[in-house]
Amino acid sequence: MKDLVDHLRDCHELTPEQYRALLTMRNRQDVDYLMQQAREVSQQHFGKGIYVRGLIELSNACRNNCLYCGIRRSNRHVARYTLSREQVLACCQQGYELGFRTFVLQGGEWGEEQSQWIAQLIGEIRQRWSDCAITLSLGEHPRETYALWREAGADRYLLRHETHNQRHYSLLHPAEMSHAHRLQCLEWLKELGYQVGTGIMVGSPFQTIGNIVEDIEFLVDFKPHMIGIGPFIPQHDTPLGRFPAGSVDLTARLYAILRLALPHALIPSTTAMATLATDGRLRGILAGANVVMPNLSPTDTRKQYALYDNKASLGAESSQGLKDLAAELATIGYHINWSRGDAPR
Ligand code: SAH
C-alpha cells in the first residue's frame, strides 16, 4: 500500500483498481501513511496556512429539485428568503473588516430574469473591494449568464458534478436535470476563464466505491482549480432524507488521495465535515485540505439555508468565531492565511 501512495504522490495517477485499494484499505498504518503524505504535499505547496473564504448564502429560493437538497423547490417547509443588495454589501463590509479577501456568493437557482441583478451586485462588490476575489456557487445557467457574471467581475465558480456516473446522477436528480448538461456547464465555466471548482458528496444515496473511483478519474482528467467534497447528510424533508449520512473518515481519505493526485488544488475542509464531527474540520486539514469557508451570512437567515439537517453555522464556522477557528487550527500547528489565495495555475 505504501508503494501505491508513493506512486500516486510521484506520478499523480493510479489505475481504477489501485484507487479502489486506497479507498478500501483497512490497515491503520497504511491509512496514516496516506494522510501523512497528503499533509506533506499540501505543506510543500501551501505551508501551514489555511485560506479562509467568507460564505454568503444569497438566497434559498430554488427552481431545481435535487432529491438530496433541503432547499429543493418541492420542500414546502422552508421559509424562502433572498438577501437584499444592502444586506449582501453589509456582509462583505463586515467580512472585509474581519480580514476576508474572498467572498463566496452561494444560493439556490433562480430564473435568468435575476441574472442582471446578480451581475450588478457582482460589479458593485468588484468596485468596492477591488482586492477581493469573488466566487459564485449559483448552480446551472446558460453560457451567456456565466459570461455576464464573469464580465461583471466574478473570478471563480463552484459547481459540483455530484457524481460522474450517469445512472447514479439520475437517482439523485429529477428527470429534467442531466449529467451531460452539468459537464457542459463546467466546460463553459472553464472556457470563460473562471477558476473552477467541482466535486461530490461522499456517501450520497446509492453511491458505490466504484462510483467514487469514477469521480476520482474524472477529477484527475478535468483538473479543477478547486475541489469541493463533503459527506452527504440527510435532510428530513427531502425524498432521500432517510438515508444514512456519509463518513467523515472516507471523505478525509478522499481529500488525501486527491491532494496527491492534484497537488495544487484548493481543497476546502467543508461545513458538512464540521457538522458530522466536532473535529471534522481539523481531520480534513490533516488529510491535506487547505481551505475553510466560514459563514458570513446574516445570522437570522442562516437557519433557513438548511441544505441538510443540523448544518453547522456557528462556532468556528462563523465570522464571529474566527478567533475560535484560529485557536482550533493552532492545536494542530496551522494558522489562517488571509491572502486571496488564487489557484496557482
Ligand atoms: N444551488 C447551488 C449551490 C447550493 S448547494 C448548486 O447546486 O451548485 C451546494 C452543494 O451542497 C451542492 O453541490 C451539494 O453537493 C451540497 N449539498 C446539498 N444537499 C446536501 C446534503 N443533503 N448533504 C450534503 N451536502 C449537500
mmCIF file of C-alpha atoms and ligand atoms in Angstrom:
data_model
loop_
_atom_site.group_PDB
_atom_site.id
_atom_site.type_symbol
_atom_site.label_atom_id
_atom_site.label_comp_id
_atom_site.label_asym_id
_atom_site.label_seq_id
_atom_site.Cartn_x
_atom_site.Cartn_y
_atom_site.Cartn_z
ATOM 1 C CA MET A 1 0.000 0.000 0.000
ATOM 2 C CA LYS A 2 2.816 2.411 0.777
ATOM 3 C CA ASP A 3 4.141 1.866 -2.731
ATOM 4 C CA LEU A 4 0.762 2.878 -4.131
ATOM 5 C CA VAL A 5 0.759 6.032 -2.050
ATOM 6 C CA ASP A 6 4.302 6.862 -3.178
ATOM 7 C CA HIS A 7 3.380 6.210 -6.776
ATOM 8 C CA LEU A 8 0.341 8.475 -6.578
ATOM 9 C CA ARG A 9 2.427 11.194 -4.903
ATOM 10 C CA ASP A 10 5.127 10.997 -7.587
ATOM 11 C CA CYS A 11 3.079 10.307 -10.744
ATOM 12 C CA HIS A 12 -0.343 11.783 -9.764
ATOM 13 C CA GLU A 13 -2.321 8.932 -11.258
ATOM 14 C CA LEU A 14 -3.289 5.334 -10.495
ATOM 15 C CA THR A 15 -5.418 2.636 -12.133
ATOM 16 C CA PRO A 16 -9.068 2.264 -11.061
ATOM 17 C CA GLU A 17 -8.177 -0.904 -9.102
ATOM 18 C CA GLN A 18 -5.435 0.957 -7.286
ATOM 19 C CA TYR A 19 -7.752 3.826 -6.331
ATOM 20 C CA ARG A 20 -10.198 1.245 -5.057
ATOM 21 C CA ALA A 21 -7.458 -0.351 -2.971
ATOM 22 C CA LEU A 22 -6.637 3.006 -1.344
ATOM 23 C CA LEU A 23 -10.304 3.762 -0.690
ATOM 24 C CA THR A 24 -10.903 0.405 0.998
ATOM 25 C CA MET A 25 -7.615 -0.386 2.768
ATOM 26 C CA ARG A 26 -8.058 -1.187 6.447
ATOM 27 C CA ASN A 27 -4.563 -1.273 7.886
ATOM 28 C CA ARG A 28 -4.243 1.740 10.216
ATOM 29 C CA GLN A 29 -0.575 2.308 9.410
ATOM 30 C CA ASP A 30 -1.277 2.420 5.681
ATOM 31 C CA VAL A 31 -4.068 4.952 6.202
ATOM 32 C CA ASP A 32 -1.811 7.055 8.423
ATOM 33 C CA TYR A 33 0.885 6.962 5.769
ATOM 34 C CA LEU A 34 -1.550 8.209 3.102
ATOM 35 C CA MET A 35 -2.665 11.060 5.376
ATOM 36 C CA GLN A 36 0.886 11.976 6.289
ATOM 37 C CA GLN A 37 1.986 12.112 2.642
ATOM 38 C CA ALA A 38 -1.047 14.234 1.712
ATOM 39 C CA ARG A 39 -0.233 16.646 4.550
ATOM 40 C CA GLU A 40 3.365 16.905 3.443
ATOM 41 C CA VAL A 41 2.428 17.641 -0.160
ATOM 42 C CA SER A 42 -0.087 20.251 0.970
ATOM 43 C CA GLN A 43 2.564 21.882 3.172
ATOM 44 C CA GLN A 44 5.120 21.865 0.350
ATOM 45 C CA HIS A 45 2.767 23.932 -1.800
ATOM 46 C CA PHE A 46 0.814 25.964 0.737
ATOM 47 C CA GLY A 47 2.735 25.784 4.016
ATOM 48 C CA LYS A 48 0.676 25.537 7.184
ATOM 49 C CA GLY A 49 -1.562 28.455 6.265
ATOM 50 C CA ILE A 50 -5.246 27.724 5.643
ATOM 51 C CA TYR A 51 -7.120 30.062 3.298
ATOM 52 C CA VAL A 52 -10.464 31.409 4.503
ATOM 53 C CA ARG A 53 -13.412 32.246 2.242
ATOM 54 C CA GLY A 54 -16.385 34.188 3.530
ATOM 55 C CA LEU A 55 -19.571 32.359 2.584
ATOM 56 C CA ILE A 56 -22.643 34.493 1.896
ATOM 57 C CA GLU A 57 -25.830 32.475 1.429
ATOM 58 C CA LEU A 58 -27.604 34.776 -1.002
ATOM 59 C CA SER A 59 -30.959 33.036 -1.253
ATOM 60 C CA ASN A 60 -32.672 29.738 -0.556
ATOM 61 C CA ALA A 61 -35.155 30.195 -3.397
ATOM 62 C CA CYS A 62 -34.585 27.443 -5.977
ATOM 63 C CA ARG A 63 -36.224 26.273 -9.184
ATOM 64 C CA ASN A 64 -34.336 22.969 -9.061
ATOM 65 C CA ASN A 65 -35.470 19.884 -7.275
ATOM 66 C CA CYS A 66 -32.358 17.865 -6.384
ATOM 67 C CA LEU A 67 -33.544 14.908 -4.327
ATOM 68 C CA TYR A 68 -30.954 15.341 -1.556
ATOM 69 C CA CYS A 69 -31.154 19.089 -1.011
ATOM 70 C CA GLY A 70 -33.163 20.785 1.734
ATOM 71 C CA ILE A 71 -33.843 23.923 -0.313
ATOM 72 C CA ARG A 72 -35.264 21.993 -3.278
ATOM 73 C CA ARG A 73 -38.282 23.533 -4.975
ATOM 74 C CA SER A 74 -40.787 20.990 -3.621
ATOM 75 C CA ASN A 75 -39.841 21.455 0.011
ATOM 76 C CA ARG A 76 -42.787 23.426 1.422
ATOM 77 C CA HIS A 77 -41.289 23.517 4.904
ATOM 78 C CA VAL A 78 -38.680 26.179 4.214
ATOM 79 C CA ALA A 79 -39.402 29.881 4.564
ATOM 80 C CA ARG A 80 -37.827 31.329 1.428
ATOM 81 C CA TYR A 81 -35.631 34.426 1.617
ATOM 82 C CA THR A 82 -33.386 36.404 -0.705
ATOM 83 C CA LEU A 83 -30.891 38.848 0.750
ATOM 84 C CA SER A 84 -31.191 42.442 -0.412
ATOM 85 C CA ARG A 85 -28.346 44.216 -2.161
ATOM 86 C CA GLU A 86 -27.760 46.190 1.039
ATOM 87 C CA GLN A 87 -27.608 43.039 3.153
ATOM 88 C CA VAL A 88 -25.050 41.430 0.839
ATOM 89 C CA LEU A 89 -22.887 44.541 0.780
ATOM 90 C CA ALA A 90 -23.080 44.748 4.580
ATOM 91 C CA CYS A 91 -21.876 41.111 4.787
ATOM 92 C CA CYS A 92 -18.951 41.968 2.510
ATOM 93 C CA GLN A 93 -18.100 45.082 4.544
ATOM 94 C CA GLN A 94 -18.136 43.086 7.742
ATOM 95 C CA GLY A 95 -16.122 40.301 6.123
ATOM 96 C CA TYR A 96 -13.565 42.719 4.723
ATOM 97 C CA GLU A 97 -13.034 44.299 8.134
ATOM 98 C CA LEU A 98 -12.536 40.842 9.603
ATOM 99 C CA GLY A 99 -9.820 40.201 7.017
ATOM 100 C CA PHE A 100 -11.599 38.106 4.351
ATOM 101 C CA ARG A 101 -10.325 38.593 0.805
ATOM 102 C CA THR A 102 -12.639 36.109 -0.908
ATOM 103 C CA PHE A 103 -16.425 36.298 -0.884
ATOM 104 C CA VAL A 104 -18.416 33.274 -1.963
ATOM 105 C CA LEU A 105 -21.958 34.020 -3.110
ATOM 106 C CA GLN A 106 -23.921 30.775 -2.858
ATOM 107 C CA GLY A 107 -27.594 30.146 -3.347
ATOM 108 C CA GLY A 108 -30.450 28.266 -4.897
ATOM 109 C CA GLU A 109 -31.031 28.546 -8.623
ATOM 110 C CA TRP A 110 -33.240 31.320 -9.910
ATOM 111 C CA GLY A 111 -34.560 32.037 -13.353
ATOM 112 C CA GLU A 112 -32.454 34.013 -15.805
ATOM 113 C CA GLU A 113 -34.522 37.160 -15.178
ATOM 114 C CA GLN A 114 -32.464 37.574 -11.994
ATOM 115 C CA SER A 115 -29.100 37.372 -13.777
ATOM 116 C CA GLN A 116 -28.861 41.093 -14.402
ATOM 117 C CA TRP A 117 -29.466 41.895 -10.755
ATOM 118 C CA ILE A 118 -26.702 39.492 -9.727
ATOM 119 C CA ALA A 119 -24.362 40.972 -12.324
ATOM 120 C CA GLN A 120 -24.924 44.420 -10.829
ATOM 121 C CA LEU A 121 -24.226 43.085 -7.368
ATOM 122 C CA ILE A 122 -21.011 41.428 -8.563
ATOM 123 C CA GLY A 123 -19.973 44.692 -10.235
ATOM 124 C CA GLU A 124 -20.546 46.637 -7.062
ATOM 125 C CA ILE A 125 -18.550 44.191 -4.926
ATOM 126 C CA ARG A 126 -15.788 44.203 -7.524
ATOM 127 C CA GLN A 127 -15.617 48.001 -7.399
ATOM 128 C CA ARG A 128 -15.815 48.460 -3.648
ATOM 129 C CA TRP A 129 -13.457 45.675 -2.653
ATOM 130 C CA SER A 130 -11.199 45.501 -5.686
ATOM 131 C CA ASP A 131 -8.551 43.424 -3.897
ATOM 132 C CA CYS A 132 -11.013 40.612 -3.161
ATOM 133 C CA ALA A 133 -11.825 37.505 -5.153
ATOM 134 C CA ILE A 134 -15.489 36.855 -5.952
ATOM 135 C CA THR A 135 -16.581 33.232 -6.093
ATOM 136 C CA LEU A 136 -20.041 32.191 -7.280
ATOM 137 C CA SER A 137 -21.893 28.996 -6.391
ATOM 138 C CA LEU A 138 -25.255 29.560 -8.026
ATOM 139 C CA GLY A 139 -25.796 26.357 -9.964
ATOM 140 C CA GLU A 140 -26.578 25.762 -13.637
ATOM 141 C CA HIS A 141 -27.137 28.657 -16.039
ATOM 142 C CA PRO A 142 -26.795 29.369 -19.762
ATOM 143 C CA ARG A 143 -23.347 30.237 -21.053
ATOM 144 C CA GLU A 144 -24.413 33.869 -21.594
ATOM 145 C CA THR A 145 -25.263 34.232 -17.920
ATOM 146 C CA TYR A 146 -21.905 32.818 -16.842
ATOM 147 C CA ALA A 147 -20.262 35.214 -19.312
ATOM 148 C CA LEU A 148 -22.249 38.175 -17.978
ATOM 149 C CA TRP A 149 -21.172 37.422 -14.413
ATOM 150 C CA ARG A 150 -17.567 36.873 -15.449
ATOM 151 C CA GLU A 151 -17.529 40.246 -17.212
ATOM 152 C CA ALA A 152 -19.083 41.846 -14.148
ATOM 153 C CA GLY A 153 -16.054 40.717 -12.159
ATOM 154 C CA ALA A 154 -16.550 37.183 -10.835
ATOM 155 C CA ASP A 155 -13.312 35.177 -10.613
ATOM 156 C CA ARG A 156 -14.277 31.686 -9.533
ATOM 157 C CA TYR A 157 -17.228 29.310 -9.804
ATOM 158 C CA LEU A 158 -18.111 26.287 -7.711
ATOM 159 C CA LEU A 159 -20.367 23.701 -9.319
ATOM 160 C CA ARG A 160 -20.076 20.175 -8.002
ATOM 161 C CA HIS A 161 -20.594 17.491 -10.602
ATOM 162 C CA GLU A 162 -22.145 15.443 -7.727
ATOM 163 C CA THR A 163 -21.338 12.098 -9.403
ATOM 164 C CA HIS A 164 -19.709 11.154 -12.686
ATOM 165 C CA ASN A 165 -21.885 8.104 -13.118
ATOM 166 C CA GLN A 166 -24.922 8.901 -15.260
ATOM 167 C CA ARG A 167 -27.177 6.328 -13.667
ATOM 168 C CA HIS A 168 -26.200 7.484 -10.201
ATOM 169 C CA TYR A 169 -26.766 11.094 -11.285
ATOM 170 C CA SER A 170 -30.281 10.248 -12.348
ATOM 171 C CA LEU A 171 -31.005 8.669 -8.951
ATOM 172 C CA LEU A 172 -30.063 11.908 -7.182
ATOM 173 C CA HIS A 173 -31.722 14.398 -9.529
ATOM 174 C CA PRO A 174 -35.105 14.939 -11.180
ATOM 175 C CA ALA A 175 -35.547 13.855 -14.791
ATOM 176 C CA GLU A 176 -35.171 17.382 -16.157
ATOM 177 C CA MET A 177 -31.574 17.591 -14.907
ATOM 178 C CA SER A 178 -28.752 15.744 -16.632
ATOM 179 C CA HIS A 179 -25.190 14.759 -16.000
ATOM 180 C CA ALA A 180 -24.291 15.796 -19.545
ATOM 181 C CA HIS A 181 -25.613 19.304 -19.018
ATOM 182 C CA ARG A 182 -23.725 19.643 -15.751
ATOM 183 C CA LEU A 183 -20.497 18.768 -17.583
ATOM 184 C CA GLN A 184 -21.385 21.254 -20.303
ATOM 185 C CA CYS A 185 -21.738 23.980 -17.655
ATOM 186 C CA LEU A 186 -18.325 23.084 -16.211
ATOM 187 C CA GLU A 187 -16.759 23.316 -19.678
ATOM 188 C CA TRP A 188 -18.342 26.725 -20.286
ATOM 189 C CA LEU A 189 -17.056 27.998 -16.955
ATOM 190 C CA LYS A 190 -13.542 26.872 -17.818
ATOM 191 C CA GLU A 191 -13.700 28.435 -21.284
ATOM 192 C CA LEU A 192 -14.835 31.725 -19.798
ATOM 193 C CA GLY A 193 -11.713 31.869 -17.651
ATOM 194 C CA TYR A 194 -13.209 31.161 -14.250
ATOM 195 C CA GLN A 195 -11.165 29.258 -11.693
ATOM 196 C CA VAL A 196 -13.486 26.281 -11.481
ATOM 197 C CA GLY A 197 -14.353 24.064 -8.553
ATOM 198 C CA THR A 198 -16.222 20.772 -8.726
ATOM 199 C CA GLY A 199 -16.744 17.723 -6.555
ATOM 200 C CA ILE A 200 -19.153 15.295 -4.927
ATOM 201 C CA MET A 201 -20.915 14.270 -1.747
ATOM 202 C CA VAL A 202 -19.357 11.219 -0.123
ATOM 203 C CA GLY A 203 -21.870 8.586 0.911
ATOM 204 C CA SER A 204 -24.700 10.011 -1.158
ATOM 205 C CA PRO A 205 -27.577 7.518 -1.540
ATOM 206 C CA PHE A 206 -26.840 4.633 -3.957
ATOM 207 C CA GLN A 207 -23.154 5.618 -4.265
ATOM 208 C CA THR A 208 -20.682 2.736 -4.601
ATOM 209 C CA ILE A 209 -16.906 2.703 -4.176
ATOM 210 C CA GLY A 210 -16.815 2.180 -7.938
ATOM 211 C CA ASN A 211 -18.661 5.486 -8.374
ATOM 212 C CA ILE A 212 -16.078 7.289 -6.224
ATOM 213 C CA VAL A 213 -13.317 5.764 -8.350
ATOM 214 C CA GLU A 214 -15.068 7.176 -11.432
ATOM 215 C CA ASP A 215 -15.233 10.559 -9.710
ATOM 216 C CA ILE A 216 -11.506 10.495 -8.943
ATOM 217 C CA GLU A 217 -10.744 9.647 -12.561
ATOM 218 C CA PHE A 218 -12.961 12.474 -13.750
ATOM 219 C CA LEU A 219 -11.300 14.959 -11.389
ATOM 220 C CA VAL A 220 -7.802 13.866 -12.426
ATOM 221 C CA ASP A 221 -8.842 14.376 -16.026
ATOM 222 C CA PHE A 222 -10.764 17.651 -15.587
ATOM 223 C CA LYS A 223 -8.149 19.190 -13.276
ATOM 224 C CA PRO A 224 -10.373 21.650 -11.419
ATOM 225 C CA HIS A 225 -8.687 24.511 -9.564
ATOM 226 C CA MET A 226 -10.851 23.795 -6.510
ATOM 227 C CA ILE A 227 -12.369 20.562 -5.220
ATOM 228 C CA GLY A 228 -15.497 20.744 -3.063
ATOM 229 C CA ILE A 229 -16.254 17.481 -1.292
ATOM 230 C CA GLY A 230 -18.265 16.804 1.828
ATOM 231 C CA PRO A 231 -20.149 13.894 3.348
ATOM 232 C CA PHE A 232 -23.823 13.543 2.420
ATOM 233 C CA ILE A 233 -26.098 14.490 5.322
ATOM 234 C CA PRO A 234 -29.823 13.678 5.143
ATOM 235 C CA GLN A 235 -32.373 16.496 5.301
ATOM 236 C CA HIS A 236 -35.601 15.146 6.763
ATOM 237 C CA ASP A 237 -37.996 16.905 4.354
ATOM 238 C CA THR A 238 -36.343 15.518 1.194
ATOM 239 C CA PRO A 239 -37.049 12.242 -0.668
ATOM 240 C CA LEU A 240 -33.582 10.985 0.370
ATOM 241 C CA GLY A 241 -33.968 12.109 3.970
ATOM 242 C CA ARG A 242 -33.990 8.582 5.377
ATOM 243 C CA PHE A 243 -30.623 7.547 4.004
ATOM 244 C CA PRO A 244 -27.669 7.451 6.408
ATOM 245 C CA ALA A 245 -25.045 10.193 6.456
ATOM 246 C CA GLY A 246 -21.714 9.710 4.702
ATOM 247 C CA SER A 247 -18.477 9.031 6.537
ATOM 248 C CA VAL A 248 -16.043 11.679 7.753
ATOM 249 C CA ASP A 249 -13.214 9.121 7.537
ATOM 250 C CA LEU A 250 -13.892 8.212 3.931
ATOM 251 C CA THR A 251 -14.240 11.891 2.992
ATOM 252 C CA ALA A 252 -10.886 12.675 4.631
ATOM 253 C CA ARG A 253 -9.341 9.749 2.804
ATOM 254 C CA LEU A 254 -10.636 11.106 -0.462
ATOM 255 C CA TYR A 255 -9.127 14.534 0.329
ATOM 256 C CA ALA A 256 -5.785 12.797 0.823
ATOM 257 C CA ILE A 257 -5.991 10.838 -2.438
ATOM 258 C CA LEU A 258 -6.962 13.973 -4.356
ATOM 259 C CA ARG A 259 -4.226 16.044 -2.707
ATOM 260 C CA LEU A 260 -1.670 13.547 -4.043
ATOM 261 C CA ALA A 261 -3.322 13.386 -7.473
ATOM 262 C CA LEU A 262 -3.795 17.175 -7.814
ATOM 263 C CA PRO A 263 -1.135 18.732 -5.565
ATOM 264 C CA HIS A 264 -2.011 22.369 -6.407
ATOM 265 C CA ALA A 265 -5.768 22.085 -5.934
ATOM 266 C CA LEU A 266 -7.581 24.250 -3.420
ATOM 267 C CA ILE A 267 -9.448 21.752 -1.241
ATOM 268 C CA PRO A 268 -11.794 23.040 1.465
ATOM 269 C CA SER A 269 -12.467 21.073 4.602
ATOM 270 C CA THR A 270 -16.197 21.590 4.236
ATOM 271 C CA THR A 271 -19.004 22.605 6.577
ATOM 272 C CA ALA A 272 -20.510 19.122 6.265
ATOM 273 C CA MET A 273 -17.311 17.692 7.832
ATOM 274 C CA ALA A 274 -17.663 20.114 10.767
ATOM 275 C CA THR A 275 -21.358 19.237 11.058
ATOM 276 C CA LEU A 276 -20.793 15.481 11.398
ATOM 277 C CA ALA A 277 -17.858 15.564 13.804
ATOM 278 C CA THR A 278 -16.585 18.200 16.223
ATOM 279 C CA ASP A 279 -13.065 17.625 14.949
ATOM 280 C CA GLY A 280 -14.246 17.115 11.338
ATOM 281 C CA ARG A 281 -12.731 20.314 10.014
ATOM 282 C CA LEU A 282 -9.327 19.505 11.524
ATOM 283 C CA ARG A 283 -9.461 15.946 10.242
ATOM 284 C CA GLY A 284 -9.925 17.358 6.747
ATOM 285 C CA ILE A 285 -6.898 19.604 7.137
ATOM 286 C CA LEU A 286 -4.826 16.726 8.472
ATOM 287 C CA ALA A 287 -5.774 14.877 5.270
ATOM 288 C CA GLY A 288 -4.388 17.663 3.074
ATOM 289 C CA ALA A 289 -7.282 20.155 2.771
ATOM 290 C CA ASN A 290 -6.115 23.788 2.762
ATOM 291 C CA VAL A 291 -9.241 25.987 2.767
ATOM 292 C CA VAL A 292 -12.126 26.675 5.157
ATOM 293 C CA MET A 293 -15.280 28.653 4.384
ATOM 294 C CA PRO A 294 -16.686 30.397 7.455
ATOM 295 C CA ASN A 295 -20.254 31.668 7.219
ATOM 296 C CA LEU A 296 -20.706 35.418 6.696
ATOM 297 C CA SER A 297 -24.482 35.308 6.122
ATOM 298 C CA PRO A 298 -26.742 37.364 8.383
ATOM 299 C CA THR A 299 -27.412 35.223 11.467
ATOM 300 C CA ASP A 300 -31.209 35.395 11.125
ATOM 301 C CA THR A 301 -31.293 33.751 7.681
ATOM 302 C CA ARG A 302 -28.695 31.037 8.338
ATOM 303 C CA LYS A 303 -31.182 28.533 9.720
ATOM 304 C CA GLN A 304 -33.301 28.861 6.579
ATOM 305 C CA TYR A 305 -30.373 27.877 4.361
ATOM 306 C CA ALA A 306 -30.823 24.293 5.501
ATOM 307 C CA LEU A 307 -29.232 22.142 2.794
ATOM 308 C CA TYR A 308 -29.176 19.310 5.356
ATOM 309 C CA ASP A 309 -30.114 18.705 8.997
ATOM 310 C CA ASN A 310 -28.169 20.382 11.833
ATOM 311 C CA LYS A 311 -25.905 22.286 9.425
ATOM 312 C CA ALA A 312 -23.088 23.964 11.346
ATOM 313 C CA SER A 313 -23.069 27.745 11.050
ATOM 314 C CA LEU A 314 -21.991 28.955 14.456
ATOM 315 C CA GLY A 315 -18.806 28.474 16.452
ATOM 316 C CA ALA A 316 -15.683 28.422 14.315
ATOM 317 C CA GLU A 317 -17.969 28.062 11.281
ATOM 318 C CA SER A 318 -18.976 31.750 11.615
ATOM 319 C CA SER A 319 -17.112 35.005 11.217
ATOM 320 C CA GLN A 320 -17.729 35.709 14.893
ATOM 321 C CA GLY A 321 -15.889 32.518 15.622
ATOM 322 C CA LEU A 322 -12.720 33.386 13.721
ATOM 323 C CA LYS A 323 -10.758 33.513 16.944
ATOM 324 C CA ASP A 324 -12.038 30.035 17.768
ATOM 325 C CA LEU A 325 -11.068 28.875 14.293
ATOM 326 C CA ALA A 326 -7.538 30.266 14.690
ATOM 327 C CA ALA A 327 -7.257 28.585 18.087
ATOM 328 C CA GLU A 328 -8.551 25.308 16.647
ATOM 329 C CA LEU A 329 -6.016 25.437 13.802
ATOM 330 C CA ALA A 330 -3.237 26.241 16.265
ATOM 331 C CA THR A 331 -3.877 22.962 18.106
ATOM 332 C CA ILE A 332 -2.542 21.121 15.044
ATOM 333 C CA GLY A 333 0.155 23.705 14.256
ATOM 334 C CA TYR A 334 -1.726 25.512 11.459
ATOM 335 C CA HIS A 335 -2.825 29.137 11.081
ATOM 336 C CA ILE A 336 -5.136 31.277 8.936
ATOM 337 C CA ASN A 337 -3.685 32.603 5.673
ATOM 338 C CA TRP A 338 -5.532 35.870 4.992
ATOM 339 C CA SER A 339 -4.432 36.334 1.378
ATOM 340 C CA ARG A 340 -6.776 35.970 -1.608
ATOM 341 C CA GLY A 341 -5.379 32.534 -2.314
ATOM 342 C CA ASP A 342 -5.906 32.193 -6.059
ATOM 343 C CA ALA A 343 -5.260 28.871 -7.756
ATOM 344 C CA PRO A 344 -1.528 28.552 -8.505
ATOM 345 C CA ARG A 345 -2.070 27.543 -12.110
HETATM 346 N N1 SAH B 1 -27.528 25.550 -5.943
HETATM 347 C C1 SAH B 1 -26.095 25.535 -5.975
HETATM 348 C C2 SAH B 1 -25.415 25.794 -4.655
HETATM 349 C C3 SAH B 1 -26.068 25.282 -3.383
HETATM 350 S S1 SAH B 1 -25.863 23.606 -2.990
HETATM 351 C C4 SAH B 1 -25.614 24.238 -6.568
HETATM 352 O O1 SAH B 1 -26.386 23.293 -6.626
HETATM 353 O O2 SAH B 1 -24.484 24.191 -7.010
HETATM 354 C C5 SAH B 1 -24.143 23.413 -2.730
HETATM 355 C C6 SAH B 1 -23.737 21.977 -2.506
HETATM 356 O O3 SAH B 1 -24.292 21.498 -1.296
HETATM 357 C C7 SAH B 1 -24.239 21.009 -3.545
HETATM 358 O O4 SAH B 1 -23.381 20.975 -4.656
HETATM 359 C C8 SAH B 1 -24.297 19.680 -2.805
HETATM 360 O O5 SAH B 1 -23.182 18.856 -3.118
HETATM 361 C C9 SAH B 1 -24.271 20.096 -1.328
HETATM 362 N N2 SAH B 1 -25.453 19.545 -0.653
HETATM 363 C C10 SAH B 1 -26.756 19.737 -0.956
HETATM 364 N N3 SAH B 1 -27.543 18.960 -0.194
HETATM 365 C C11 SAH B 1 -26.708 18.255 0.625
HETATM 366 C C12 SAH B 1 -26.904 17.264 1.622
HETATM 367 N N4 SAH B 1 -28.118 16.815 1.942
HETATM 368 N N5 SAH B 1 -25.802 16.764 2.246
HETATM 369 C C13 SAH B 1 -24.580 17.206 1.950
HETATM 370 N N6 SAH B 1 -24.332 18.117 1.007
HETATM 371 C C14 SAH B 1 -25.381 18.644 0.342
#
